[in-house]
mmCIF file of C-alpha atoms in Angstrom:
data_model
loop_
_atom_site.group_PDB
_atom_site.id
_atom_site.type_symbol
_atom_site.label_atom_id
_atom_site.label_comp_id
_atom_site.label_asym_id
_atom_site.label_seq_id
_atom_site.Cartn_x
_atom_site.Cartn_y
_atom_site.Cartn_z
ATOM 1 C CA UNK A 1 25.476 -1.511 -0.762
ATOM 2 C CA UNK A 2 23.693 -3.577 2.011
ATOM 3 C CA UNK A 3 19.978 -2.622 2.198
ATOM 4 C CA UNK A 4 17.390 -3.700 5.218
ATOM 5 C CA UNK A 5 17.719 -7.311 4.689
ATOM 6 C CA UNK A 6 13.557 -7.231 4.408
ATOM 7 C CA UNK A 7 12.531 -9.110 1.308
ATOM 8 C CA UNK A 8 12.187 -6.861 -2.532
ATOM 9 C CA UNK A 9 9.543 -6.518 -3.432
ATOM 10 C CA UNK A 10 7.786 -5.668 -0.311
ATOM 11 C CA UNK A 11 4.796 -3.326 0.762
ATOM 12 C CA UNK A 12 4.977 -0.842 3.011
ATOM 13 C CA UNK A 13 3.587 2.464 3.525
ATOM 14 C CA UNK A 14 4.796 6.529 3.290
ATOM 15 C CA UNK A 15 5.365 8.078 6.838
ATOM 16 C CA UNK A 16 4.548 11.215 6.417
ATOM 17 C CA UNK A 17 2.133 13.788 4.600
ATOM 18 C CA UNK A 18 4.886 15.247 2.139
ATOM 19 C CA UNK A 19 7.652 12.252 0.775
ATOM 20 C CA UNK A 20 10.270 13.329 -1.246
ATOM 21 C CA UNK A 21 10.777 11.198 -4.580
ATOM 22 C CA UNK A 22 14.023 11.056 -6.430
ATOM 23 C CA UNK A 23 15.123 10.867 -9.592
ATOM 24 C CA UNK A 24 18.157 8.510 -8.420
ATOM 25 C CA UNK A 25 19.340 7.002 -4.970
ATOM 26 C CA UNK A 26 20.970 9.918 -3.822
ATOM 27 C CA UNK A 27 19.940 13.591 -1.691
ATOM 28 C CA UNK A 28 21.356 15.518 -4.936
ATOM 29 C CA UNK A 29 19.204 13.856 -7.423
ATOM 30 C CA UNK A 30 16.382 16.130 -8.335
ATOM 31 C CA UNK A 31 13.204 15.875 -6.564
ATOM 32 C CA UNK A 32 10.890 14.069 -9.608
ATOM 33 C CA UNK A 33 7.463 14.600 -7.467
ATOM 34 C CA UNK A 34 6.408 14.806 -3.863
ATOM 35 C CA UNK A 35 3.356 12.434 -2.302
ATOM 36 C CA UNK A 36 1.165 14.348 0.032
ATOM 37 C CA UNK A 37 -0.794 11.680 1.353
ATOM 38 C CA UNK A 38 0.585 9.989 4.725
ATOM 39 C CA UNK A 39 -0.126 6.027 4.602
ATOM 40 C CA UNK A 40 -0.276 5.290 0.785
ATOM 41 C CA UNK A 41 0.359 2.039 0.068
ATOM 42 C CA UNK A 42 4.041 1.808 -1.846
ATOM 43 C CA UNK A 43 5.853 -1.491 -2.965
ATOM 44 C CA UNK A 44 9.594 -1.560 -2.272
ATOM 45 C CA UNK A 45 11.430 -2.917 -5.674
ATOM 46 C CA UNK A 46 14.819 -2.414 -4.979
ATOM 47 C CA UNK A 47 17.459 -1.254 -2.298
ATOM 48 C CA UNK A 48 20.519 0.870 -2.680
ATOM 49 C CA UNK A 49 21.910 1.714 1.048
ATOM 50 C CA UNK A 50 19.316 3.600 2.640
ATOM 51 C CA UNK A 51 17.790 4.340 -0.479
ATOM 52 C CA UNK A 52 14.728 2.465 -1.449
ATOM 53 C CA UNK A 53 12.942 2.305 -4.658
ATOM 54 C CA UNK A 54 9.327 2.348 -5.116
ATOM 55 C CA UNK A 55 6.654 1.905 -7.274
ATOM 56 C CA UNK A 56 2.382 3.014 -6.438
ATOM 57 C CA UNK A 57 -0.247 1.530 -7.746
ATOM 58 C CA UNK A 58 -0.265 4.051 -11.158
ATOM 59 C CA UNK A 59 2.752 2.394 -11.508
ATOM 60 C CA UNK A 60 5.469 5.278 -11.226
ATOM 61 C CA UNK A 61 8.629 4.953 -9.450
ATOM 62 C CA UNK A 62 11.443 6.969 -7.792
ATOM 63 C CA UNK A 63 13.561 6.142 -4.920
ATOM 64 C CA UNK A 64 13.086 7.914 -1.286
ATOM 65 C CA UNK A 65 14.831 7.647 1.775
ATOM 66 C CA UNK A 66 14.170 4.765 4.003
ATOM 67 C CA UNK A 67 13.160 6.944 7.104
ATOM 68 C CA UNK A 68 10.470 8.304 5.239
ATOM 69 C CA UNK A 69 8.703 4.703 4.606
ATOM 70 C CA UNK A 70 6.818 2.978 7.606
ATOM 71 C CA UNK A 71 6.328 -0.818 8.231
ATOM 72 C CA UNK A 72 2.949 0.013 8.885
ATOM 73 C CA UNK A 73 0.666 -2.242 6.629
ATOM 74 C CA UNK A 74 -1.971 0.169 4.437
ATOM 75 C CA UNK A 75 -4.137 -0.740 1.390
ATOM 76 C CA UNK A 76 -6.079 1.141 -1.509
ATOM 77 C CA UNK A 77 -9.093 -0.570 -2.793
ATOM 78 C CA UNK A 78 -9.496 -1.581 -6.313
ATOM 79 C CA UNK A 79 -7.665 1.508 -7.375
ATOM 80 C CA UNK A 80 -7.460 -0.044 -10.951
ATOM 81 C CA UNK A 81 -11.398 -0.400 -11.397
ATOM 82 C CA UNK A 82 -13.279 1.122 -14.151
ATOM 83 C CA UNK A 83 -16.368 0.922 -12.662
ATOM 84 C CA UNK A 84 -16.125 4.318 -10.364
ATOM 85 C CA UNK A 85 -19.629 4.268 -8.971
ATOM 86 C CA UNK A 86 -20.394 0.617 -7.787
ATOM 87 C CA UNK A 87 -19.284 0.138 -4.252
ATOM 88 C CA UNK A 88 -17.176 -3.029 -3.101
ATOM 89 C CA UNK A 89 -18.883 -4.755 0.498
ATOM 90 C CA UNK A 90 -16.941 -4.699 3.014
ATOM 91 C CA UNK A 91 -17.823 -8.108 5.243
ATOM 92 C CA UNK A 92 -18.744 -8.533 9.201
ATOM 93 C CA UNK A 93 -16.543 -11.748 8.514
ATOM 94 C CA UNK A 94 -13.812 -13.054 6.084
ATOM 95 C CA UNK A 95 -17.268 -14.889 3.950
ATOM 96 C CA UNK A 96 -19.335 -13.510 1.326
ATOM 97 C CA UNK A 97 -22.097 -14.695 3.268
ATOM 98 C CA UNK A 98 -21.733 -12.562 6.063
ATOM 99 C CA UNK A 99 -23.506 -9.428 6.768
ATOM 100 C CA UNK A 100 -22.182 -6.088 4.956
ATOM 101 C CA UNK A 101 -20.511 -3.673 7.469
ATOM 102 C CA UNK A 102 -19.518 -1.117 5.336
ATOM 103 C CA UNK A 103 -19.922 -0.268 1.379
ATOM 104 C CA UNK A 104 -16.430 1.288 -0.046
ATOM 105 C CA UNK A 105 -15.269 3.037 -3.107
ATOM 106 C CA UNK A 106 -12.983 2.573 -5.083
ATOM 107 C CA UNK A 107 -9.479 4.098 -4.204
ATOM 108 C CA UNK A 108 -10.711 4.272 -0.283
ATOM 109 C CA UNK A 109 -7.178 3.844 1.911
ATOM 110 C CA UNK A 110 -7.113 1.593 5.000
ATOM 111 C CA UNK A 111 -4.929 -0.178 7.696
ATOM 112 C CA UNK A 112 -4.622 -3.932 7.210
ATOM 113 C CA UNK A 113 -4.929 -5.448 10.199
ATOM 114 C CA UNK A 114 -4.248 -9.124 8.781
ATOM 115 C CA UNK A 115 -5.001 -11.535 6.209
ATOM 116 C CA UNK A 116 -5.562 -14.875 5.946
ATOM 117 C CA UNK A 117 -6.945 -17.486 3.058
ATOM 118 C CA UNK A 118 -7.611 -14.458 0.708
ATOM 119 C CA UNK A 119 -9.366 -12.068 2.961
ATOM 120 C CA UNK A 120 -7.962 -8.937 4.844
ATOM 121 C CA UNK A 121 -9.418 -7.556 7.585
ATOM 122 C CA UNK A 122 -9.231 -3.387 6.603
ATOM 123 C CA UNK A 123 -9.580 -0.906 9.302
ATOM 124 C CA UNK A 124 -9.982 3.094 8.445
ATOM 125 C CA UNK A 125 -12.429 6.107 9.285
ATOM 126 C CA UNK A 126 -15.950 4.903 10.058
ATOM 127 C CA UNK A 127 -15.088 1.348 9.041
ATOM 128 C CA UNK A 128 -13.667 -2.070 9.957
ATOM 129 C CA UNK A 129 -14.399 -5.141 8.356
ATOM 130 C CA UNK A 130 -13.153 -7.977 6.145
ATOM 131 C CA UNK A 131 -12.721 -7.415 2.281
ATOM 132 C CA UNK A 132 -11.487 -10.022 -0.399
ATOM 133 C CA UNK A 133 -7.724 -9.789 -0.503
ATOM 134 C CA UNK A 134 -8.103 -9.090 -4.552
ATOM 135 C CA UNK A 135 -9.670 -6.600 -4.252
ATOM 136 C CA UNK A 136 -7.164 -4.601 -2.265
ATOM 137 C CA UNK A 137 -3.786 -2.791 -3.833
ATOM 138 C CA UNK A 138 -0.730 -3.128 -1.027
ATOM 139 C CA UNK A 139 -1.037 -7.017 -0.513
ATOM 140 C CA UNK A 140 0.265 -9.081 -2.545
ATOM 141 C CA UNK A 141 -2.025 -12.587 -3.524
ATOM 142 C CA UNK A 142 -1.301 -15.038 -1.715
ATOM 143 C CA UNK A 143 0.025 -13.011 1.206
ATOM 144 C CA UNK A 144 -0.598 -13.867 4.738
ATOM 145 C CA UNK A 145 -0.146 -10.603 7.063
ATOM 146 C CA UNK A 146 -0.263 -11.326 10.752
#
C-alpha cells in the first residue's frame, strides 16, 4: 500500500492534455471524467499504490494514475473570484509598490517559478512576474517553493 513517500496533501500538476479520472484506485473502475487541459493545477489527498487521489480547485475528486501527474509546479489565479472582469496586477517585483508587468484574469494558468514571504513569481504566455501568493490556486499559504 506504500505510496511516493511525498507529503498528502501536495500540489502538483496533470502531464498530459487528456488524464483519465477514476471512480476508484484501480484501471477497472469506470472512467468518472477526463481533464483536457495539460498543466492544471491538482492537489494530491491521498495515495493508494500508484494510485493517487485528487481534488481541483471546483473541488471534485477521482483518483488517476501517478504517471499521469507531473512534479512540475502550475497555478490558476483566483479561480474562486466573483468578480470576472477586474484584472489582478501582476508585479515587476514581489511588492505592491512595484511597477505592473502584466494585468491577469481570473482563472489564467501559469508555471510557478518560486515563492517566498507570500509572493510567487508566475511565469506563462506573454507574462512573467510576481503575484500575491493568495491570490493563486496550486500553493498552499504559507508555502515556500524553491
Amino acid at each position: 500500500m506504500a505510496g511516493s513517500g511525498l507529503p498528502v496533501p501536495r500540489f502538483v500538476s496533470l502531464k498530459s492534455d487528456k488524464v483519465n479520472v477514476r471512480a476508484g484506485p484501480a484501471k477497472e473502475q469506470e472512467v468518472a471524467w477526463v481533464y483536457s487541459r495539460a498543466a492544471l493545477p491538482v492537489e494530491v489527498t491521498a495515495e493508494f499504490e500508484n494510485w493517487r487521489r485528487i481534488r481541483d480547485w471546483e473541488g471534485a475528486e477521482g483518483w488517476v494514475y501517478h504517471s499521469l501527474l507531473s512534479g512540475r509546479r502550475t497555478a490558476l489565479v483566483s479561480p474562486q473570484s466573483k468578480g470576472k472582469d477586474e484584472f489582478l496586477a501582476l508585479h515587476a517585483k514581489p511588492d505592491t509598490a512595484s511597477a505592473v508587468a502584466a494585468k491577469l484574469q481570473h482563472g489564467v494558468l501559469g508555471t510557478v517559478k518560486r515563492c517566498q514571504n507570500g509572493w510567487c513569481r508566475l511565469i506563462g504566455e506573454g507574462f512573467d512576474g510576481w503575484i500575491e501568493q493568495t491570490r493563486l490556486w496550486g500553493v498552499y499559504p504559507e508555502e515556500k517553493v524553491e
